[in-house]
PDB file of C-alpha atoms and ligand atoms in Angstrom:
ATOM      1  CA  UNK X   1     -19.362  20.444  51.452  1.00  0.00           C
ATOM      2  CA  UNK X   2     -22.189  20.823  48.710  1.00  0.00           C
ATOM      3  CA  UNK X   3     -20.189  24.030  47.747  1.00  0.00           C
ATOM      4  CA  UNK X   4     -16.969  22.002  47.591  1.00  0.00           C
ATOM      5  CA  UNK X   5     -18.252  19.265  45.400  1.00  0.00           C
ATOM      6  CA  UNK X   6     -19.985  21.986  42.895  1.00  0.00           C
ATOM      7  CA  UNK X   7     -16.438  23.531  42.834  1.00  0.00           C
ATOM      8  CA  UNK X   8     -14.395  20.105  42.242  1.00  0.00           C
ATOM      9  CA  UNK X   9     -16.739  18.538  40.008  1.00  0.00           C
ATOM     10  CA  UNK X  10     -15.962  20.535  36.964  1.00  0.00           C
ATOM     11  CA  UNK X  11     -11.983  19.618  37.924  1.00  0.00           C
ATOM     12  CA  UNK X  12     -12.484  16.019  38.088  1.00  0.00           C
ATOM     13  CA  UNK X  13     -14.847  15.711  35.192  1.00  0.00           C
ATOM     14  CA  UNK X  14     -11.878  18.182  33.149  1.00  0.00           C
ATOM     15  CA  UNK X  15      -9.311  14.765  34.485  1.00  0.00           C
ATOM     16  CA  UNK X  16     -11.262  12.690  33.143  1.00  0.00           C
ATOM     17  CA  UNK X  17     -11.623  14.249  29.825  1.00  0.00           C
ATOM     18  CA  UNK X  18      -8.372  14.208  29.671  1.00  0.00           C
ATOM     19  CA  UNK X  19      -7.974  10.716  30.599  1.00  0.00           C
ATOM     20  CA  UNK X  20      -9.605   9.826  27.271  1.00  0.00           C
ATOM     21  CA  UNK X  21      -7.564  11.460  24.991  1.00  0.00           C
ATOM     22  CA  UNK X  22      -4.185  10.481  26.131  1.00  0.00           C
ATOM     23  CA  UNK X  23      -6.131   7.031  26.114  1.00  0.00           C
ATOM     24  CA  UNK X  24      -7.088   7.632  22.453  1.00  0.00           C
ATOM     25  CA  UNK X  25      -3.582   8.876  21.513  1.00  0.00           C
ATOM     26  CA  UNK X  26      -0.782   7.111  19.609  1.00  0.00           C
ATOM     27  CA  UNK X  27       1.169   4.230  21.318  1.00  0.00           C
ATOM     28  CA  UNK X  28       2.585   3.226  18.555  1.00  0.00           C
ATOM     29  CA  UNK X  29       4.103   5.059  14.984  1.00  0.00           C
ATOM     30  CA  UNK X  30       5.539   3.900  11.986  1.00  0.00           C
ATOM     31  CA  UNK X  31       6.668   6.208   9.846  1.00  0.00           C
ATOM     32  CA  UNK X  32       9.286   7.123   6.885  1.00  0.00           C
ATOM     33  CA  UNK X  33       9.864   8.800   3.778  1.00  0.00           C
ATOM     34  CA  UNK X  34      12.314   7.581   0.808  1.00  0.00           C
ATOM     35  CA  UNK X  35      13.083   9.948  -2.139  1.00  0.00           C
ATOM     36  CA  UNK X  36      14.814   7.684  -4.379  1.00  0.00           C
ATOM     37  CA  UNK X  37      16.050   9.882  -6.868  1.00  0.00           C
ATOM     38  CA  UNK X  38      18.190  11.301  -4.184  1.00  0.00           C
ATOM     39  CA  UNK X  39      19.064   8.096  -1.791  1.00  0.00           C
ATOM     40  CA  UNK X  40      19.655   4.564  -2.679  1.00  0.00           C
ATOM     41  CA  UNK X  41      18.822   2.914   0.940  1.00  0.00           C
ATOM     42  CA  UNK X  42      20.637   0.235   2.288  1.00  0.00           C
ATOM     43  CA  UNK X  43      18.101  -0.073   4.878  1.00  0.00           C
ATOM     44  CA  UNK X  44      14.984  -1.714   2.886  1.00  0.00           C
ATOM     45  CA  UNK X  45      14.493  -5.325   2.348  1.00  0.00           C
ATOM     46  CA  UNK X  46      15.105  -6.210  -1.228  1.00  0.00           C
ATOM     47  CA  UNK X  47      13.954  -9.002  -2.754  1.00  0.00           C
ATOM     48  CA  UNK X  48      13.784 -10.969  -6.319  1.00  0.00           C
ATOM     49  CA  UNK X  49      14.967  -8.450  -9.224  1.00  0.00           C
ATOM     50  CA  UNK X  50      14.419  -5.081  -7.274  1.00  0.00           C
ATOM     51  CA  UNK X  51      17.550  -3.020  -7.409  1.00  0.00           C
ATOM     52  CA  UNK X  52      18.998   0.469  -8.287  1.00  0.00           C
ATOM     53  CA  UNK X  53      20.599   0.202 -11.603  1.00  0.00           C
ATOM     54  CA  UNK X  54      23.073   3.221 -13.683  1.00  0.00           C
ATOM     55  CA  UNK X  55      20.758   4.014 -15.977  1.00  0.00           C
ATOM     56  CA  UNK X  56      18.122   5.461 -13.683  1.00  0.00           C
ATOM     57  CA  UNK X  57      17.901   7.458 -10.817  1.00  0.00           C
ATOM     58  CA  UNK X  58      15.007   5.819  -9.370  1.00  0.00           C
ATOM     59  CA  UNK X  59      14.247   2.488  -7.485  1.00  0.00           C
ATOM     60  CA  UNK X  60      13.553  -0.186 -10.544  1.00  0.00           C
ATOM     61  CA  UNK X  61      11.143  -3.501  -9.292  1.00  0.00           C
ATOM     62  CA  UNK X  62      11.573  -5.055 -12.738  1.00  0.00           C
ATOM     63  CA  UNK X  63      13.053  -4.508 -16.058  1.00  0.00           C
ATOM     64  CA  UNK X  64      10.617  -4.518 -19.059  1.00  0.00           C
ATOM     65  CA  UNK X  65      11.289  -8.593 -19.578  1.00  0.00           C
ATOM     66  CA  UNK X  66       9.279 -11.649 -19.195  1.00  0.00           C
ATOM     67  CA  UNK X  67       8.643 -13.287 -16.184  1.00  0.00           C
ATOM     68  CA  UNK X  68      10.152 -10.881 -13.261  1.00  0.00           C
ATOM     69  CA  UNK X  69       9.705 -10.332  -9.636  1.00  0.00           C
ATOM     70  CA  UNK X  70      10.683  -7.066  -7.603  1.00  0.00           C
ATOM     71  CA  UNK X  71       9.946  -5.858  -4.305  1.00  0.00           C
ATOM     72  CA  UNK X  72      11.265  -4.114  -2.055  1.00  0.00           C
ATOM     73  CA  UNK X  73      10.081  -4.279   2.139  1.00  0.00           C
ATOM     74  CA  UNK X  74      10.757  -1.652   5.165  1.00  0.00           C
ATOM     75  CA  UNK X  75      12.364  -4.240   7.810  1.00  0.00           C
ATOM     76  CA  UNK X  76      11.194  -3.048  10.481  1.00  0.00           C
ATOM     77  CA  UNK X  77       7.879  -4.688  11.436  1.00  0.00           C
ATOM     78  CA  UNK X  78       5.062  -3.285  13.470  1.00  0.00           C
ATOM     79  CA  UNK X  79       1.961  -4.323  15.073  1.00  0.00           C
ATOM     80  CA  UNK X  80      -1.520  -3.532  13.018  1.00  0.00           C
ATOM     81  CA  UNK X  81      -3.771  -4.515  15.701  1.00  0.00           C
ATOM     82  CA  UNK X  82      -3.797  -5.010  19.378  1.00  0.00           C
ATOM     83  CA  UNK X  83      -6.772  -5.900  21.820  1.00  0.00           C
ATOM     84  CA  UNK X  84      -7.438  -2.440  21.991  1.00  0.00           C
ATOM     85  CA  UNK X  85      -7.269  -1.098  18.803  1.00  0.00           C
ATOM     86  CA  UNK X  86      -5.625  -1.031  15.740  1.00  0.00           C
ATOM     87  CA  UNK X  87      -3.667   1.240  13.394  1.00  0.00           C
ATOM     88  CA  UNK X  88      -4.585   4.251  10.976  1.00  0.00           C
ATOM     89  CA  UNK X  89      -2.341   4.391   8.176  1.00  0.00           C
ATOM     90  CA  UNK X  90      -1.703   6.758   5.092  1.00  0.00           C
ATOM     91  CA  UNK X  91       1.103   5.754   2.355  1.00  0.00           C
ATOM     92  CA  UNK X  92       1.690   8.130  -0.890  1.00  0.00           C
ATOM     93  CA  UNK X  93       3.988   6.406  -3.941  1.00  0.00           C
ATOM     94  CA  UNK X  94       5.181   7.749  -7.204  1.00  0.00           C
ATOM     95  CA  UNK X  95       5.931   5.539  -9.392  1.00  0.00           C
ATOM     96  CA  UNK X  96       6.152   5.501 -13.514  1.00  0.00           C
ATOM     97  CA  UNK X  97       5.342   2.191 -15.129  1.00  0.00           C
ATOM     98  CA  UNK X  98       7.037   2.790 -18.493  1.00  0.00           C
ATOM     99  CA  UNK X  99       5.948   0.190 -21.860  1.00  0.00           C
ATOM    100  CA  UNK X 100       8.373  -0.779 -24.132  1.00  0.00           C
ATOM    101  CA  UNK X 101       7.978   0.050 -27.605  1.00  0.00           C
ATOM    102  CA  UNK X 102       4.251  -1.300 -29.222  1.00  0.00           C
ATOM    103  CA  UNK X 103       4.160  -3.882 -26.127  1.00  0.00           C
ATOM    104  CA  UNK X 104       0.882  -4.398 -24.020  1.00  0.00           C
ATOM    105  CA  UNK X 105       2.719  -3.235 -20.818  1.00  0.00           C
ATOM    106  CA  UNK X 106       2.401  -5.869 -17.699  1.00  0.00           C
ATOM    107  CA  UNK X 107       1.501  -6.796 -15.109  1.00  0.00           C
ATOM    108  CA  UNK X 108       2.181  -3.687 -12.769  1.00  0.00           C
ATOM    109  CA  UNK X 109       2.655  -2.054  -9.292  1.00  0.00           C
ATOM    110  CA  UNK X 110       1.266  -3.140  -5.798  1.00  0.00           C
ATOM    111  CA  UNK X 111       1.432  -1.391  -2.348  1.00  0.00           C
ATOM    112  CA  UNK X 112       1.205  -4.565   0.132  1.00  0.00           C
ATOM    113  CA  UNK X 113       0.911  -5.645   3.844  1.00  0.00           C
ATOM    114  CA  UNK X 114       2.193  -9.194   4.465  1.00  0.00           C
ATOM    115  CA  UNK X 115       2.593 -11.274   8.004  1.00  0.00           C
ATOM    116  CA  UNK X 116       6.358 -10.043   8.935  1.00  0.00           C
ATOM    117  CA  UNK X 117       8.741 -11.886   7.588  1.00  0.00           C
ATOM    118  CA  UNK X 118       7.130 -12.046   4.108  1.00  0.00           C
ATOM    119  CA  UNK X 119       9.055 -13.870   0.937  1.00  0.00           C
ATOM    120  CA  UNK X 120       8.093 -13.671  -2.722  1.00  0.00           C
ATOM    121  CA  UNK X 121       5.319 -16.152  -3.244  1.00  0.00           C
ATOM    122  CA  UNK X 122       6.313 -19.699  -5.628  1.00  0.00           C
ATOM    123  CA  UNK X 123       4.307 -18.407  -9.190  1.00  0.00           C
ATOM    124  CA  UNK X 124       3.531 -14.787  -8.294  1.00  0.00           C
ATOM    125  CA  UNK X 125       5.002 -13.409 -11.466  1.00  0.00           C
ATOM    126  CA  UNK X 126       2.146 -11.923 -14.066  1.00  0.00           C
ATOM    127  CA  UNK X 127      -1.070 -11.184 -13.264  1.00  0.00           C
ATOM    128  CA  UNK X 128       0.063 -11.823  -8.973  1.00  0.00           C
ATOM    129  CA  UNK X 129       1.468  -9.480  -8.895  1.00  0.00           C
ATOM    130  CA  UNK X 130       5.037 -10.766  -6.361  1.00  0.00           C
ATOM    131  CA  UNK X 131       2.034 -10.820  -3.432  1.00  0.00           C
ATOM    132  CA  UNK X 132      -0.272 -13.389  -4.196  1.00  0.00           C
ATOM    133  CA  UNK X 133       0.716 -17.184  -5.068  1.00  0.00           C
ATOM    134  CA  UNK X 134       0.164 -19.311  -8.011  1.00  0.00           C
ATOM    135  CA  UNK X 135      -3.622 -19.707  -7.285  1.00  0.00           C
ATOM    136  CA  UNK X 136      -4.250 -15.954  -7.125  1.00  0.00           C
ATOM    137  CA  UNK X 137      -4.777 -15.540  -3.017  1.00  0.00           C
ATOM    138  CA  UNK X 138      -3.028 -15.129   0.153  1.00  0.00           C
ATOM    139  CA  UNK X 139      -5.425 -14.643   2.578  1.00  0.00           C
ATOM    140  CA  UNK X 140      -3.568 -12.817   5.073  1.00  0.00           C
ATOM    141  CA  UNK X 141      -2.291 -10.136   2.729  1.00  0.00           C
ATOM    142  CA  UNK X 142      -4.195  -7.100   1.423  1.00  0.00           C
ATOM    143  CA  UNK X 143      -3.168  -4.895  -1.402  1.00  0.00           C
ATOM    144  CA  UNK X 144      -3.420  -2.047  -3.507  1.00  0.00           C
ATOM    145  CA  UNK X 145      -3.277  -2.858  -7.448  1.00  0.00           C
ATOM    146  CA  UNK X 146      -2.026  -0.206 -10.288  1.00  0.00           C
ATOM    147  CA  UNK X 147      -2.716  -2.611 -12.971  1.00  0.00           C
ATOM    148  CA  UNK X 148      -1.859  -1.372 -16.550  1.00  0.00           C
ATOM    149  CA  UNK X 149      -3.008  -5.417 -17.938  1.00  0.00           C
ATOM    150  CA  UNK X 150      -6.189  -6.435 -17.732  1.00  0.00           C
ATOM    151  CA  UNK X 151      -6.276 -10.826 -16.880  1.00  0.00           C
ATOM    152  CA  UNK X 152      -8.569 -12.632 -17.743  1.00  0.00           C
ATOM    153  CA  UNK X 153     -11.297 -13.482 -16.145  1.00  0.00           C
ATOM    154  CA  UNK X 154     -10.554 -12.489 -12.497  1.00  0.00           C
ATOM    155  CA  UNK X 155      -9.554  -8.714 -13.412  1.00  0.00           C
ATOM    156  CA  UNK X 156     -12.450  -5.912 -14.907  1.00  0.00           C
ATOM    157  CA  UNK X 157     -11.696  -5.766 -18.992  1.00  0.00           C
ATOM    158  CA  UNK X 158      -9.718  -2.448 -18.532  1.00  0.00           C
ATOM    159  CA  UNK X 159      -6.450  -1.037 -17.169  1.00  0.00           C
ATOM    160  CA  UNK X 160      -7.550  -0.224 -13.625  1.00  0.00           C
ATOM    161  CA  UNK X 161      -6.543   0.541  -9.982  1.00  0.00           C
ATOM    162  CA  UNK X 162      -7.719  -2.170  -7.203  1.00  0.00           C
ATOM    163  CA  UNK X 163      -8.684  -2.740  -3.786  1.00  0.00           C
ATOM    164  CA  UNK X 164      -7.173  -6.451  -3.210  1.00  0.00           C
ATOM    165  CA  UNK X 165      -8.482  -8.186   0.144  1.00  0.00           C
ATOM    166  CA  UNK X 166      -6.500 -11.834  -0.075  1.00  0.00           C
ATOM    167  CA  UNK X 167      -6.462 -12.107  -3.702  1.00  0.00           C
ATOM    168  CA  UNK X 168      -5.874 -10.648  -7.192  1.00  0.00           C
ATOM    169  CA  UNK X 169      -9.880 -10.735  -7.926  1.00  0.00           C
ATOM    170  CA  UNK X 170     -10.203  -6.702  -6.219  1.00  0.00           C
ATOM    171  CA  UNK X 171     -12.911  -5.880  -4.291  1.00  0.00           C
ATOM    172  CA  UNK X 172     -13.664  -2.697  -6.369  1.00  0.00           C
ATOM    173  CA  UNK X 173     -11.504  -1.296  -8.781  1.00  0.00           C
ATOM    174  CA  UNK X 174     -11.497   1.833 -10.670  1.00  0.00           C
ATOM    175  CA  UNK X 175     -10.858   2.387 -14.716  1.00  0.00           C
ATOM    176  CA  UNK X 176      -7.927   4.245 -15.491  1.00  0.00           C
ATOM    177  CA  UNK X 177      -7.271   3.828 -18.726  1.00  0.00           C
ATOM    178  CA  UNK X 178      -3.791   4.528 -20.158  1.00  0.00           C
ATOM    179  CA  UNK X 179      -3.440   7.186 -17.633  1.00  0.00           C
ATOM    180  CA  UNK X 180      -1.157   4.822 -15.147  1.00  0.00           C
ATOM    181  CA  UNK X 181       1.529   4.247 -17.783  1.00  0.00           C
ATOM    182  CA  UNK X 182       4.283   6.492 -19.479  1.00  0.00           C
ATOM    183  CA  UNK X 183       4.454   9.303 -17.015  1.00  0.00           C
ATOM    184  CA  UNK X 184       4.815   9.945 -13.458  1.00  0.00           C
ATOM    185  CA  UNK X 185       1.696   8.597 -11.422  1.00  0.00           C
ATOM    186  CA  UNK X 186       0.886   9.161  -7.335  1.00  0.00           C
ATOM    187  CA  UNK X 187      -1.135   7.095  -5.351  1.00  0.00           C
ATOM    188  CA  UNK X 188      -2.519   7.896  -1.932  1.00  0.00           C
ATOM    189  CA  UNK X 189      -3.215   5.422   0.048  1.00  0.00           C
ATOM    190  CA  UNK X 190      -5.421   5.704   3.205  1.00  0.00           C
ATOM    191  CA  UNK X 191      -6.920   3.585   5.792  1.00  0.00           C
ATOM    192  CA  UNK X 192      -9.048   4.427   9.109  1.00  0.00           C
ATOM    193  CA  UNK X 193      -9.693   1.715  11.684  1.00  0.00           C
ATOM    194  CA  UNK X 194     -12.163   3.327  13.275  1.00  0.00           C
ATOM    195  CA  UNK X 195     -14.163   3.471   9.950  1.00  0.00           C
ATOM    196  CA  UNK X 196     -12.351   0.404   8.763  1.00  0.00           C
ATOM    197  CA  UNK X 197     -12.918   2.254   5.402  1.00  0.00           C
ATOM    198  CA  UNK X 198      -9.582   2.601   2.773  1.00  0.00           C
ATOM    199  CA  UNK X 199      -9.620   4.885   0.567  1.00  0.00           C
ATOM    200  CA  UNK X 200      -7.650   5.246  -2.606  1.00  0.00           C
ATOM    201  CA  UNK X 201      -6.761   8.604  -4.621  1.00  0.00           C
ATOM    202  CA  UNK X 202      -4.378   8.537  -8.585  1.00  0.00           C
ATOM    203  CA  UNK X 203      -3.663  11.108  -9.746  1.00  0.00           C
ATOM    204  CA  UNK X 204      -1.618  11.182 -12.886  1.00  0.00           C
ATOM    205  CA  UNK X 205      -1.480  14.631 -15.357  1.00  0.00           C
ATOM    206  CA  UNK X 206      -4.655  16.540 -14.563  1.00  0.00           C
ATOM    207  CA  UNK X 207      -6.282  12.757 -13.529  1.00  0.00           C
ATOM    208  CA  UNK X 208      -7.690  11.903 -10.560  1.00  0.00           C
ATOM    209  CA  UNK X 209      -8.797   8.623 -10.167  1.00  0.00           C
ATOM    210  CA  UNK X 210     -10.833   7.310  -6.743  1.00  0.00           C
ATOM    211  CA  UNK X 211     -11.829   3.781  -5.280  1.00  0.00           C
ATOM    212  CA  UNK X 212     -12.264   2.958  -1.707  1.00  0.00           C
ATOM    213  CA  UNK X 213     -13.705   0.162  -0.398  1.00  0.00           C
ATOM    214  CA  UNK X 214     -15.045  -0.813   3.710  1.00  0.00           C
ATOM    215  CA  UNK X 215     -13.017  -4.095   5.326  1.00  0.00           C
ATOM    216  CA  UNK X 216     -11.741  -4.528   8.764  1.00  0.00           C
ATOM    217  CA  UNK X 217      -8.065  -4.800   7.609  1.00  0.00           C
ATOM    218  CA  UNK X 218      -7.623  -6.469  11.194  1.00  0.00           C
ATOM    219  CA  UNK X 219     -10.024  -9.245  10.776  1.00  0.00           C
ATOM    220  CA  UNK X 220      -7.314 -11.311   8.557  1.00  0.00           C
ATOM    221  CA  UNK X 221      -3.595  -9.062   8.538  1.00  0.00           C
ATOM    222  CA  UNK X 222      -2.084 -10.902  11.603  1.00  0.00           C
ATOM    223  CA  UNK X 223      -1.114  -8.853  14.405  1.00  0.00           C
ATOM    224  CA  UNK X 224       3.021  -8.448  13.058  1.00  0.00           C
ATOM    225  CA  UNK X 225       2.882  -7.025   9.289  1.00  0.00           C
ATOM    226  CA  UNK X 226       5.593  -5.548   7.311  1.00  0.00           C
ATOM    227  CA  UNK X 227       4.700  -3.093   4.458  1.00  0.00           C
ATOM    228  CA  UNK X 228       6.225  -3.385   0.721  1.00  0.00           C
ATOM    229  CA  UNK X 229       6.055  -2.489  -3.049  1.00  0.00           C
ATOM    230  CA  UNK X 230       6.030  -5.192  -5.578  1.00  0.00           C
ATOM    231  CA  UNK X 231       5.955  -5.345  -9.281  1.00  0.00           C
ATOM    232  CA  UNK X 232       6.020  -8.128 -11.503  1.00  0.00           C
ATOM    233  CA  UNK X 233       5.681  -8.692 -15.306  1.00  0.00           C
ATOM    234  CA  UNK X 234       4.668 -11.835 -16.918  1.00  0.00           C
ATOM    235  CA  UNK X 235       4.517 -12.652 -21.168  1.00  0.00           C
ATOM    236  CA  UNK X 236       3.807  -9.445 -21.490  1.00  0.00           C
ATOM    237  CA  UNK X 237       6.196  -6.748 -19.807  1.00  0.00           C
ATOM    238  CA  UNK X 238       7.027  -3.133 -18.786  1.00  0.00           C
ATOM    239  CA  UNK X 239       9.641  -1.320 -16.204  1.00  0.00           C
ATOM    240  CA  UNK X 240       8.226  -0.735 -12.672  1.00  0.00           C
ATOM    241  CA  UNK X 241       9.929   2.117 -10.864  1.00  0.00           C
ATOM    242  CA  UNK X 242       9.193   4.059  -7.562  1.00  0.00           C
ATOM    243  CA  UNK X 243      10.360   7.450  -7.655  1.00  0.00           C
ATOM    244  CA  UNK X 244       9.541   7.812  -3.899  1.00  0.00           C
ATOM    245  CA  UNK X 245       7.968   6.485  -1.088  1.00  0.00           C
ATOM    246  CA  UNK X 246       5.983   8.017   2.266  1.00  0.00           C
ATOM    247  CA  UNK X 247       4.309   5.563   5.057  1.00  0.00           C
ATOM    248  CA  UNK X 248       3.025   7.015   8.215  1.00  0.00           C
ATOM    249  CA  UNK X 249       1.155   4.330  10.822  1.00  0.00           C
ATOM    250  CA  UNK X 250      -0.272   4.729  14.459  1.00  0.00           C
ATOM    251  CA  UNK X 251      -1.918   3.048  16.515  1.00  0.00           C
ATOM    252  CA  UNK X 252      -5.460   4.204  17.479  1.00  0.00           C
ATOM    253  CA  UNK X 253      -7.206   2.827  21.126  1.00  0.00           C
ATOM    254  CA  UNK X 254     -10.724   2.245  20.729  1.00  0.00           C
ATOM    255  CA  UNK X 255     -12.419   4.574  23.017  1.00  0.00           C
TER     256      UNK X 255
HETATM  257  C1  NAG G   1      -5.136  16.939 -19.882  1.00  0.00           C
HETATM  258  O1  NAG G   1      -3.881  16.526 -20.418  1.00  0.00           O
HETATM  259  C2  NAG G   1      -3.962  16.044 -21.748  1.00  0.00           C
HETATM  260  C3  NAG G   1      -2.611  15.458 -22.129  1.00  0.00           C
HETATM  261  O2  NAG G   1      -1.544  16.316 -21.735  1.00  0.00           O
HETATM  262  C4  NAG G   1      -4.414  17.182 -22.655  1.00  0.00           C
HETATM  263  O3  NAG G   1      -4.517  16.723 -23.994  1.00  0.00           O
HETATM  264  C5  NAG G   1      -5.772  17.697 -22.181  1.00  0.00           C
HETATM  265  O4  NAG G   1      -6.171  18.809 -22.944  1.00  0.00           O
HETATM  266  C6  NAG G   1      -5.730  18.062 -20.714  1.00  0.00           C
HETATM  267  N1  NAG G   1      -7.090  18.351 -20.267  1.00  0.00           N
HETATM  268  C7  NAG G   1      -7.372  19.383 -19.474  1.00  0.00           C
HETATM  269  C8  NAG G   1      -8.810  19.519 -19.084  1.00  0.00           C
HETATM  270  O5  NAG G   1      -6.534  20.188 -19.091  1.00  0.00           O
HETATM  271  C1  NAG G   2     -15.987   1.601  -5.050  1.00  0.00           C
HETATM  272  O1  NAG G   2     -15.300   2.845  -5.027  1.00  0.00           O
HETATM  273  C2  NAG G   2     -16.102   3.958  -5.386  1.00  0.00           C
HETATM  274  C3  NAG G   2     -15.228   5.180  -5.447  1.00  0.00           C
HETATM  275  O2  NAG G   2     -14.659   5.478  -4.190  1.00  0.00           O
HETATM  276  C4  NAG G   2     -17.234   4.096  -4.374  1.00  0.00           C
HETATM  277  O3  NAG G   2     -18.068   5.159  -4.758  1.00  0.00           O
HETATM  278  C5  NAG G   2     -18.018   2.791  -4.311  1.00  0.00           C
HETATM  279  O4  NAG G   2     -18.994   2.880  -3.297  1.00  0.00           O
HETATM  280  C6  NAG G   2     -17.079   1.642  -4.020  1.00  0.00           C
HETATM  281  N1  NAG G   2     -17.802   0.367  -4.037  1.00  0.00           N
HETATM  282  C7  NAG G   2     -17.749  -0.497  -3.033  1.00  0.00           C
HETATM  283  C8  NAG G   2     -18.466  -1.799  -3.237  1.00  0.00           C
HETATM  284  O5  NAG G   2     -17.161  -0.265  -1.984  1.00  0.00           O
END
């Protein structure tokens, strides 16, 4: 008997090893890829002034004029958090924010995650970005800023990439400089729930640029989200456009 248990307990404690990782593995995943310069989707959620136009190739948000709104949302919405856990997610964007002529270009690009069914928010053009309302917030929506316009006095006094937890004021930012504007730009995007730690990596030409910044995304997304790219200009202007797009989410049990 001794013998038998010394023989099975290796076998059962090898189970239950097991157990735990399928336990730990994905229930859930959200993921897709758009290269806009070859495919103009019919399956994204476009909203306010976002639209493919003949004269580029790419996905435009806004036109370089005053006062514009453009986003664009994947429809399909998925769950960020559960009683068990909650998601990891990584998102990469190219984009080009391109200034007209000897304008101050405005207001710029964010990545977003909204409570599903998300709408354009009444005074979000400028310095909100198409995510936050007239008084700056939204509590239940967190962001990533490429911001080629520094606001007064809620944003840093340079051009700058931002970690936005319910408002336009970021959590950290990082300077940039004119790097963000006038040629190609990708952002990676990356967020852990086990460290609840997101991390942020630019790089545009031989650039890099890195924030990150520690917040339980789960303790104020609600449990439904949708994901989106927004864009907005305000007095001052520039074209927005997303060259391409890659999301990947899943959901991770807590062990
Ligand atoms: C980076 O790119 C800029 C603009 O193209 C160039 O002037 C500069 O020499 C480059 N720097 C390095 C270290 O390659
Ligand atoms: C801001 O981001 C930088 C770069 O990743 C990081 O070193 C710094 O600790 C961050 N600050 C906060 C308050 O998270």
């Amino acid at each position: 008997m001794a013998k038998l248990v010394q023989t099975l307990l290796p076998i059962l404690s090898s189970i239950a090893l097991l157990l735990a990782a399928a336990n730990t593995a994905c229930s859930q995943m959200t993921s897709f890829t758009y290269d806009f310069s070859g495919e103009h989707p019919k399956d994204l959620t476009y909203q306010g002034d976002a639209r493919f136009q003949s004269e580029t190739t790419y996905l435009r948000l806004t036109d370089a004029e005053a006062s514009k709104v453009g986003r664009v949302l994947y429809p399909t919405p998925f769950q960020f958090w559960q009683a068990s856990g909650q998601v990891d997610f990584e998102t990469t964007i190219n984009f080009i924010i391109t200034p007209k002529e000897d304008r101050l270009p405005a207001d710029g690009i964010a990545f977003f995650i909204a409570p599903d069914g998300s709408t354009i928010p009444a005074g979000s053009t400028g310095a909100n970005l198409g995510v936050f309302d007239s008084s700056g917030s939204y509590p239940s929506v967190f962001a990533v800023e490429f911001d080629p316009h520094a606001n007064n006095p809620w944003d840093p006094s340079f051009r700058h990439v931002g970690i936005d937890i319910g408002s336009r004021t970021s959590s950290n930012t990082t300077e940039v400089g004119g790097a963000i504007t006038g040629q190609q730009v990708s952002a990676q995007i990356n967020y852990a729930g086990a460290t609840k730690m997101i991390t942020v990596r630019v790089t545009a030409g031989n650039k890099t640029f890195d924030v990150s910044y520690e917040k339980d995304l789960s303790s104020f997304l609600p449990q439904k989200v949708q994901v989106g790219l927004s864009a907005s200009t305000g007095d001052d202007f520039a074209s927005h456009d997303i060259v391409s797009w890659y999301f990947s989410a899943t959901m991770v049990n807590r062990k």
